[in-house]
PDB file of C-alpha atoms in Angstrom:
ATOM      1  CA  UNK A   1      17.886 -24.262  20.821  1.00  0.00           C
ATOM      2  CA  UNK A   2      19.884 -21.744  23.398  1.00  0.00           C
ATOM      3  CA  UNK A   3      18.797 -18.593  24.181  1.00  0.00           C
ATOM      4  CA  UNK A   4      21.607 -16.937  22.073  1.00  0.00           C
ATOM      5  CA  UNK A   5      20.236 -18.684  18.982  1.00  0.00           C
ATOM      6  CA  UNK A   6      16.419 -17.651  19.973  1.00  0.00           C
ATOM      7  CA  UNK A   7      17.858 -14.253  20.104  1.00  0.00           C
ATOM      8  CA  UNK A   8      19.650 -14.377  16.800  1.00  0.00           C
ATOM      9  CA  UNK A   9      16.469 -15.901  15.478  1.00  0.00           C
ATOM     10  CA  UNK A  10      14.184 -13.098  16.490  1.00  0.00           C
ATOM     11  CA  UNK A  11      16.894 -10.500  15.189  1.00  0.00           C
ATOM     12  CA  UNK A  12      16.845 -12.055  11.871  1.00  0.00           C
ATOM     13  CA  UNK A  13      13.329 -12.405  11.802  1.00  0.00           C
ATOM     14  CA  UNK A  14      13.170  -8.271  12.791  1.00  0.00           C
ATOM     15  CA  UNK A  15      15.982  -7.476  10.243  1.00  0.00           C
ATOM     16  CA  UNK A  16      14.098  -9.737   7.240  1.00  0.00           C
ATOM     17  CA  UNK A  17      10.910  -7.341   8.309  1.00  0.00           C
ATOM     18  CA  UNK A  18      12.616  -4.541   8.085  1.00  0.00           C
ATOM     19  CA  UNK A  19      14.151  -5.202   4.832  1.00  0.00           C
ATOM     20  CA  UNK A  20      10.997  -6.141   3.523  1.00  0.00           C
ATOM     21  CA  UNK A  21       8.903  -3.198   4.391  1.00  0.00           C
ATOM     22  CA  UNK A  22      11.588  -0.744   3.019  1.00  0.00           C
ATOM     23  CA  UNK A  23      12.041  -2.339  -0.293  1.00  0.00           C
ATOM     24  CA  UNK A  24       8.016  -2.954  -0.573  1.00  0.00           C
ATOM     25  CA  UNK A  25       7.963   0.907  -0.120  1.00  0.00           C
ATOM     26  CA  UNK A  26      10.736   1.662  -2.878  1.00  0.00           C
ATOM     27  CA  UNK A  27       8.996  -0.778  -5.122  1.00  0.00           C
ATOM     28  CA  UNK A  28       5.476   0.510  -4.669  1.00  0.00           C
ATOM     29  CA  UNK A  29       6.378   3.983  -4.996  1.00  0.00           C
ATOM     30  CA  UNK A  30       8.523   3.213  -8.160  1.00  0.00           C
ATOM     31  CA  UNK A  31      11.982   4.308  -6.430  1.00  0.00           C
ATOM     32  CA  UNK A  32      12.954   0.895  -7.741  1.00  0.00           C
ATOM     33  CA  UNK A  33      11.930   1.195 -11.614  1.00  0.00           C
ATOM     34  CA  UNK A  34       9.705  -1.613 -13.058  1.00  0.00           C
ATOM     35  CA  UNK A  35      11.984  -4.378 -14.516  1.00  0.00           C
ATOM     36  CA  UNK A  36      15.043  -3.061 -12.575  1.00  0.00           C
ATOM     37  CA  UNK A  37      17.329  -5.539 -11.302  1.00  0.00           C
ATOM     38  CA  UNK A  38      17.671  -6.388  -7.682  1.00  0.00           C
ATOM     39  CA  UNK A  39      21.001  -7.185  -6.345  1.00  0.00           C
ATOM     40  CA  UNK A  40      20.490  -8.721  -2.927  1.00  0.00           C
ATOM     41  CA  UNK A  41      24.315  -7.921  -1.978  1.00  0.00           C
ATOM     42  CA  UNK A  42      24.047  -4.102  -2.962  1.00  0.00           C
ATOM     43  CA  UNK A  43      20.936  -4.044  -1.178  1.00  0.00           C
ATOM     44  CA  UNK A  44      22.348  -5.672   2.169  1.00  0.00           C
ATOM     45  CA  UNK A  45      25.308  -3.294   2.167  1.00  0.00           C
ATOM     46  CA  UNK A  46      22.945  -0.311   1.627  1.00  0.00           C
ATOM     47  CA  UNK A  47      20.285  -1.291   4.351  1.00  0.00           C
ATOM     48  CA  UNK A  48      23.196  -2.390   6.883  1.00  0.00           C
ATOM     49  CA  UNK A  49      21.920  -6.114   7.040  1.00  0.00           C
ATOM     50  CA  UNK A  50      22.940  -9.302   5.983  1.00  0.00           C
ATOM     51  CA  UNK A  51      22.065 -11.053   2.599  1.00  0.00           C
ATOM     52  CA  UNK A  52      19.739 -13.582   4.379  1.00  0.00           C
ATOM     53  CA  UNK A  53      17.248 -10.922   5.628  1.00  0.00           C
ATOM     54  CA  UNK A  54      17.220  -9.216   2.230  1.00  0.00           C
ATOM     55  CA  UNK A  55      16.825 -12.611   0.383  1.00  0.00           C
ATOM     56  CA  UNK A  56      13.695 -13.457   2.887  1.00  0.00           C
ATOM     57  CA  UNK A  57      12.292 -10.129   2.030  1.00  0.00           C
ATOM     58  CA  UNK A  58      12.528 -10.907  -1.500  1.00  0.00           C
ATOM     59  CA  UNK A  59      10.475 -14.105  -1.185  1.00  0.00           C
ATOM     60  CA  UNK A  60       7.885 -12.284   0.285  1.00  0.00           C
ATOM     61  CA  UNK A  61       7.919  -9.508  -2.268  1.00  0.00           C
ATOM     62  CA  UNK A  62       7.593 -12.236  -4.941  1.00  0.00           C
ATOM     63  CA  UNK A  63       4.522 -13.655  -3.327  1.00  0.00           C
ATOM     64  CA  UNK A  64       3.179  -9.736  -3.377  1.00  0.00           C
ATOM     65  CA  UNK A  65       4.036  -9.702  -7.172  1.00  0.00           C
ATOM     66  CA  UNK A  66       6.630  -6.855  -6.841  1.00  0.00           C
ATOM     67  CA  UNK A  67       9.671  -8.870  -7.682  1.00  0.00           C
ATOM     68  CA  UNK A  68      10.143 -11.754 -10.292  1.00  0.00           C
ATOM     69  CA  UNK A  69      13.129 -14.242 -10.090  1.00  0.00           C
ATOM     70  CA  UNK A  70      14.260 -16.325 -12.910  1.00  0.00           C
ATOM     71  CA  UNK A  71      16.575 -19.250 -12.552  1.00  0.00           C
ATOM     72  CA  UNK A  72      20.242 -17.989 -13.578  1.00  0.00           C
ATOM     73  CA  UNK A  73      18.962 -14.435 -14.355  1.00  0.00           C
ATOM     74  CA  UNK A  74      18.283 -13.254 -11.058  1.00  0.00           C
ATOM     75  CA  UNK A  75      15.507 -11.026  -9.414  1.00  0.00           C
ATOM     76  CA  UNK A  76      14.079  -8.025 -11.060  1.00  0.00           C
ATOM     77  CA  UNK A  77      11.178  -5.468 -10.035  1.00  0.00           C
ATOM     78  CA  UNK A  78       7.880  -6.419 -11.683  1.00  0.00           C
ATOM     79  CA  UNK A  79       6.603  -4.369 -14.808  1.00  0.00           C
ATOM     80  CA  UNK A  80       3.515  -2.314 -14.264  1.00  0.00           C
ATOM     81  CA  UNK A  81       0.803  -3.666 -16.306  1.00  0.00           C
ATOM     82  CA  UNK A  82      -1.871  -1.121 -16.970  1.00  0.00           C
ATOM     83  CA  UNK A  83      -4.139  -3.801 -18.382  1.00  0.00           C
ATOM     84  CA  UNK A  84      -4.429  -5.250 -14.673  1.00  0.00           C
ATOM     85  CA  UNK A  85      -6.454  -1.984 -13.552  1.00  0.00           C
ATOM     86  CA  UNK A  86      -9.697  -3.345 -13.985  1.00  0.00           C
ATOM     87  CA  UNK A  87      -9.224  -6.788 -12.572  1.00  0.00           C
ATOM     88  CA  UNK A  88      -7.528  -4.952  -9.469  1.00  0.00           C
ATOM     89  CA  UNK A  89     -10.366  -2.461  -9.119  1.00  0.00           C
ATOM     90  CA  UNK A  90     -12.866  -5.271  -9.520  1.00  0.00           C
ATOM     91  CA  UNK A  91     -11.616  -6.946  -6.359  1.00  0.00           C
ATOM     92  CA  UNK A  92     -10.947  -3.655  -4.321  1.00  0.00           C
ATOM     93  CA  UNK A  93     -14.326  -2.525  -5.103  1.00  0.00           C
ATOM     94  CA  UNK A  94     -15.470  -5.560  -2.966  1.00  0.00           C
ATOM     95  CA  UNK A  95     -12.994  -5.286  -0.299  1.00  0.00           C
ATOM     96  CA  UNK A  96     -12.442  -1.830   0.429  1.00  0.00           C
ATOM     97  CA  UNK A  97     -15.814  -1.213   1.232  1.00  0.00           C
ATOM     98  CA  UNK A  98     -16.060  -4.300   3.356  1.00  0.00           C
ATOM     99  CA  UNK A  99     -12.780  -3.010   5.474  1.00  0.00           C
ATOM    100  CA  UNK A 100     -14.672   0.575   5.667  1.00  0.00           C
ATOM    101  CA  UNK A 101     -17.529  -1.243   7.261  1.00  0.00           C
ATOM    102  CA  UNK A 102     -16.012  -3.573   9.328  1.00  0.00           C
ATOM    103  CA  UNK A 103     -13.791  -0.679  11.043  1.00  0.00           C
ATOM    104  CA  UNK A 104     -16.766   1.740  11.425  1.00  0.00           C
ATOM    105  CA  UNK A 105     -18.421  -1.106  13.328  1.00  0.00           C
ATOM    106  CA  UNK A 106     -15.600  -2.542  15.042  1.00  0.00           C
ATOM    107  CA  UNK A 107     -13.080   0.026  15.650  1.00  0.00           C
ATOM    108  CA  UNK A 108     -11.703   0.894  18.977  1.00  0.00           C
ATOM    109  CA  UNK A 109     -12.304   4.112  20.697  1.00  0.00           C
ATOM    110  CA  UNK A 110      -8.540   4.527  20.380  1.00  0.00           C
ATOM    111  CA  UNK A 111      -8.409   3.983  16.717  1.00  0.00           C
ATOM    112  CA  UNK A 112     -11.495   6.178  16.483  1.00  0.00           C
ATOM    113  CA  UNK A 113      -9.356   8.717  17.772  1.00  0.00           C
ATOM    114  CA  UNK A 114      -6.596   8.307  15.457  1.00  0.00           C
ATOM    115  CA  UNK A 115      -8.866   8.078  12.475  1.00  0.00           C
ATOM    116  CA  UNK A 116     -10.293  11.462  13.623  1.00  0.00           C
ATOM    117  CA  UNK A 117      -6.508  12.845  13.881  1.00  0.00           C
ATOM    118  CA  UNK A 118      -5.678  11.549  10.726  1.00  0.00           C
ATOM    119  CA  UNK A 119      -8.695  13.396   9.131  1.00  0.00           C
ATOM    120  CA  UNK A 120      -7.687  16.782  10.831  1.00  0.00           C
ATOM    121  CA  UNK A 121      -4.235  15.863   9.273  1.00  0.00           C
ATOM    122  CA  UNK A 122      -5.187  15.839   5.787  1.00  0.00           C
ATOM    123  CA  UNK A 123      -7.903  18.632   5.957  1.00  0.00           C
ATOM    124  CA  UNK A 124      -4.913  20.688   6.908  1.00  0.00           C
ATOM    125  CA  UNK A 125      -2.683  19.885   3.928  1.00  0.00           C
ATOM    126  CA  UNK A 126      -2.193  22.867   1.963  1.00  0.00           C
ATOM    127  CA  UNK A 127      -0.752  22.926  -1.701  1.00  0.00           C
ATOM    128  CA  UNK A 128       1.450  22.518  -3.108  1.00  0.00           C
ATOM    129  CA  UNK A 129       2.347  19.572  -1.759  1.00  0.00           C
ATOM    130  CA  UNK A 130       4.785  16.889  -3.706  1.00  0.00           C
ATOM    131  CA  UNK A 131       2.384  14.455  -5.811  1.00  0.00           C
ATOM    132  CA  UNK A 132       4.279  11.235  -4.342  1.00  0.00           C
ATOM    133  CA  UNK A 133       4.110  12.616  -0.850  1.00  0.00           C
ATOM    134  CA  UNK A 134       0.593  12.828  -1.285  1.00  0.00           C
ATOM    135  CA  UNK A 135       0.700   9.480  -2.545  1.00  0.00           C
ATOM    136  CA  UNK A 136       2.425   8.300   0.784  1.00  0.00           C
ATOM    137  CA  UNK A 137      -0.614   9.758   2.605  1.00  0.00           C
ATOM    138  CA  UNK A 138      -2.859   7.808   0.645  1.00  0.00           C
ATOM    139  CA  UNK A 139      -0.959   4.700   1.545  1.00  0.00           C
ATOM    140  CA  UNK A 140      -0.894   5.630   5.338  1.00  0.00           C
ATOM    141  CA  UNK A 141      -4.758   6.161   5.468  1.00  0.00           C
ATOM    142  CA  UNK A 142      -5.632   2.745   3.894  1.00  0.00           C
ATOM    143  CA  UNK A 143      -3.194   0.966   6.113  1.00  0.00           C
ATOM    144  CA  UNK A 144      -5.151   2.622   8.964  1.00  0.00           C
ATOM    145  CA  UNK A 145      -8.445   1.663   7.966  1.00  0.00           C
ATOM    146  CA  UNK A 146      -7.209  -1.873   7.450  1.00  0.00           C
ATOM    147  CA  UNK A 147      -5.852  -1.976  10.807  1.00  0.00           C
ATOM    148  CA  UNK A 148      -9.116  -0.897  12.148  1.00  0.00           C
ATOM    149  CA  UNK A 149     -11.035  -3.351  10.612  1.00  0.00           C
ATOM    150  CA  UNK A 150      -9.493  -5.884  12.559  1.00  0.00           C
ATOM    151  CA  UNK A 151      -9.276  -8.800  10.286  1.00  0.00           C
ATOM    152  CA  UNK A 152      -5.547  -9.703   9.515  1.00  0.00           C
ATOM    153  CA  UNK A 153      -6.504 -12.181   6.367  1.00  0.00           C
ATOM    154  CA  UNK A 154      -8.920  -8.931   5.174  1.00  0.00           C
ATOM    155  CA  UNK A 155      -5.546  -6.739   5.502  1.00  0.00           C
ATOM    156  CA  UNK A 156      -3.215  -9.058   3.819  1.00  0.00           C
ATOM    157  CA  UNK A 157      -5.212  -8.888   0.459  1.00  0.00           C
ATOM    158  CA  UNK A 158      -6.450  -5.554   1.015  1.00  0.00           C
ATOM    159  CA  UNK A 159      -2.528  -4.701   1.230  1.00  0.00           C
ATOM    160  CA  UNK A 160      -1.689  -6.595  -1.660  1.00  0.00           C
ATOM    161  CA  UNK A 161      -3.929  -5.281  -3.875  1.00  0.00           C
ATOM    162  CA  UNK A 162      -3.619  -1.413  -2.898  1.00  0.00           C
ATOM    163  CA  UNK A 163       0.265  -1.896  -3.451  1.00  0.00           C
ATOM    164  CA  UNK A 164      -0.490  -2.931  -7.170  1.00  0.00           C
ATOM    165  CA  UNK A 165      -3.242  -0.304  -7.445  1.00  0.00           C
ATOM    166  CA  UNK A 166      -0.710   2.479  -5.916  1.00  0.00           C
ATOM    167  CA  UNK A 167       2.015   1.284  -8.745  1.00  0.00           C
ATOM    168  CA  UNK A 168      -0.338   2.090 -11.262  1.00  0.00           C
ATOM    169  CA  UNK A 169      -1.163   5.480 -10.044  1.00  0.00           C
ATOM    170  CA  UNK A 170       2.782   6.218  -9.493  1.00  0.00           C
ATOM    171  CA  UNK A 171       3.132   5.205 -13.143  1.00  0.00           C
ATOM    172  CA  UNK A 172       1.038   8.145 -14.470  1.00  0.00           C
ATOM    173  CA  UNK A 173       1.231  10.666 -11.806  1.00  0.00           C
ATOM    174  CA  UNK A 174       3.277  12.992 -13.703  1.00  0.00           C
ATOM    175  CA  UNK A 175      -0.098  12.959 -16.051  1.00  0.00           C
ATOM    176  CA  UNK A 176      -2.607  13.580 -13.620  1.00  0.00           C
ATOM    177  CA  UNK A 177      -3.090  17.276 -12.808  1.00  0.00           C
ATOM    178  CA  UNK A 178      -3.412  16.670  -8.794  1.00  0.00           C
ATOM    179  CA  UNK A 179      -4.196  13.998  -6.637  1.00  0.00           C
ATOM    180  CA  UNK A 180      -4.794  16.305  -3.700  1.00  0.00           C
ATOM    181  CA  UNK A 181      -8.758  15.883  -4.151  1.00  0.00           C
ATOM    182  CA  UNK A 182      -8.020  12.182  -4.364  1.00  0.00           C
ATOM    183  CA  UNK A 183      -6.373  12.469  -0.915  1.00  0.00           C
ATOM    184  CA  UNK A 184      -8.978  14.794   0.540  1.00  0.00           C
ATOM    185  CA  UNK A 185     -11.598  12.444  -0.036  1.00  0.00           C
ATOM    186  CA  UNK A 186      -9.962  10.815   2.405  1.00  0.00           C
ATOM    187  CA  UNK A 187     -11.072  12.993   5.340  1.00  0.00           C
ATOM    188  CA  UNK A 188     -14.603  12.536   5.139  1.00  0.00           C
ATOM    189  CA  UNK A 189     -14.358   8.921   5.041  1.00  0.00           C
ATOM    190  CA  UNK A 190     -12.003   8.618   8.025  1.00  0.00           C
ATOM    191  CA  UNK A 191     -14.845  10.820   9.993  1.00  0.00           C
ATOM    192  CA  UNK A 192     -17.795   8.290   8.689  1.00  0.00           C
ATOM    193  CA  UNK A 193     -15.814   5.434  10.165  1.00  0.00           C
ATOM    194  CA  UNK A 194     -14.848   7.181  13.297  1.00  0.00           C
ATOM    195  CA  UNK A 195     -18.669   7.949  13.973  1.00  0.00           C
ATOM    196  CA  UNK A 196     -19.518   4.240  13.294  1.00  0.00           C
ATOM    197  CA  UNK A 197     -21.771   5.183  10.472  1.00  0.00           C
ATOM    198  CA  UNK A 198     -21.196   1.651   8.749  1.00  0.00           C
ATOM    199  CA  UNK A 199     -23.511   2.693   5.311  1.00  0.00           C
ATOM    200  CA  UNK A 200     -21.607   5.939   4.776  1.00  0.00           C
ATOM    201  CA  UNK A 201     -18.186   4.281   5.258  1.00  0.00           C
ATOM    202  CA  UNK A 202     -18.914   1.426   2.982  1.00  0.00           C
ATOM    203  CA  UNK A 203     -20.399   3.659   0.298  1.00  0.00           C
ATOM    204  CA  UNK A 204     -17.645   6.509   0.412  1.00  0.00           C
ATOM    205  CA  UNK A 205     -15.138   3.344   0.120  1.00  0.00           C
ATOM    206  CA  UNK A 206     -16.578   2.378  -2.966  1.00  0.00           C
ATOM    207  CA  UNK A 207     -16.745   5.739  -4.400  1.00  0.00           C
ATOM    208  CA  UNK A 208     -13.330   6.303  -3.656  1.00  0.00           C
ATOM    209  CA  UNK A 209     -11.878   2.966  -5.607  1.00  0.00           C
ATOM    210  CA  UNK A 210     -14.178   3.790  -8.474  1.00  0.00           C
ATOM    211  CA  UNK A 211     -13.063   7.553  -8.378  1.00  0.00           C
ATOM    212  CA  UNK A 212      -9.520   6.084  -8.571  1.00  0.00           C
ATOM    213  CA  UNK A 213     -10.189   3.839 -11.275  1.00  0.00           C
ATOM    214  CA  UNK A 214     -12.032   6.553 -13.476  1.00  0.00           C
ATOM    215  CA  UNK A 215      -8.896   9.196 -13.044  1.00  0.00           C
ATOM    216  CA  UNK A 216      -6.372   6.615 -14.275  1.00  0.00           C
ATOM    217  CA  UNK A 217      -8.462   5.932 -17.234  1.00  0.00           C
ATOM    218  CA  UNK A 218      -8.473   9.776 -18.238  1.00  0.00           C
ATOM    219  CA  UNK A 219      -4.922   9.665 -18.686  1.00  0.00           C
ATOM    220  CA  UNK A 220      -4.439   6.513 -20.323  1.00  0.00           C
TER     221      UNK A 220
END
């Protein structure tokens, strides 16, 4: 393979990654509505990339259970199935505390600084804040904890289930009085991880997940 071909391949991977992350965010936040058809040609034009990176992104999103493809019908955003809440929560109740404990034990000094800075930023939030913007904070915090845990296999699994949980939350977001309290819970969790308090981090992560499920059930 020539140098030019290698560069083209690297660029294609980069474009596919960009398309994947952009589409994943839109699907998680329900900016692409559940059940909506996904036109790869239109998306490629909108994102300023070719159809190949978009198609590669859609393949990954299908593995993530965020889109589904049907022969001769096309690709669609998956429905948000509220009945999956218990199953998703059951898995997260096992994995989120594991990630928090690992992060408390293994996070680098630089990562601990980031965790404390993020806790400071959350504590500085003042209402009113758009509910969906708060949900983006939720996603950011969870991704940071997963990164601090330092286990890429655990991260992959957690991101997948956190994405599904976030879609459920976004579906009922207008029925929930405020998610600010849920978001502010993160600050104490982040500080426990940054301080290396393994047991407290695990306990708080579990409480956070169970609180999420309980809040959702109050509006179903």
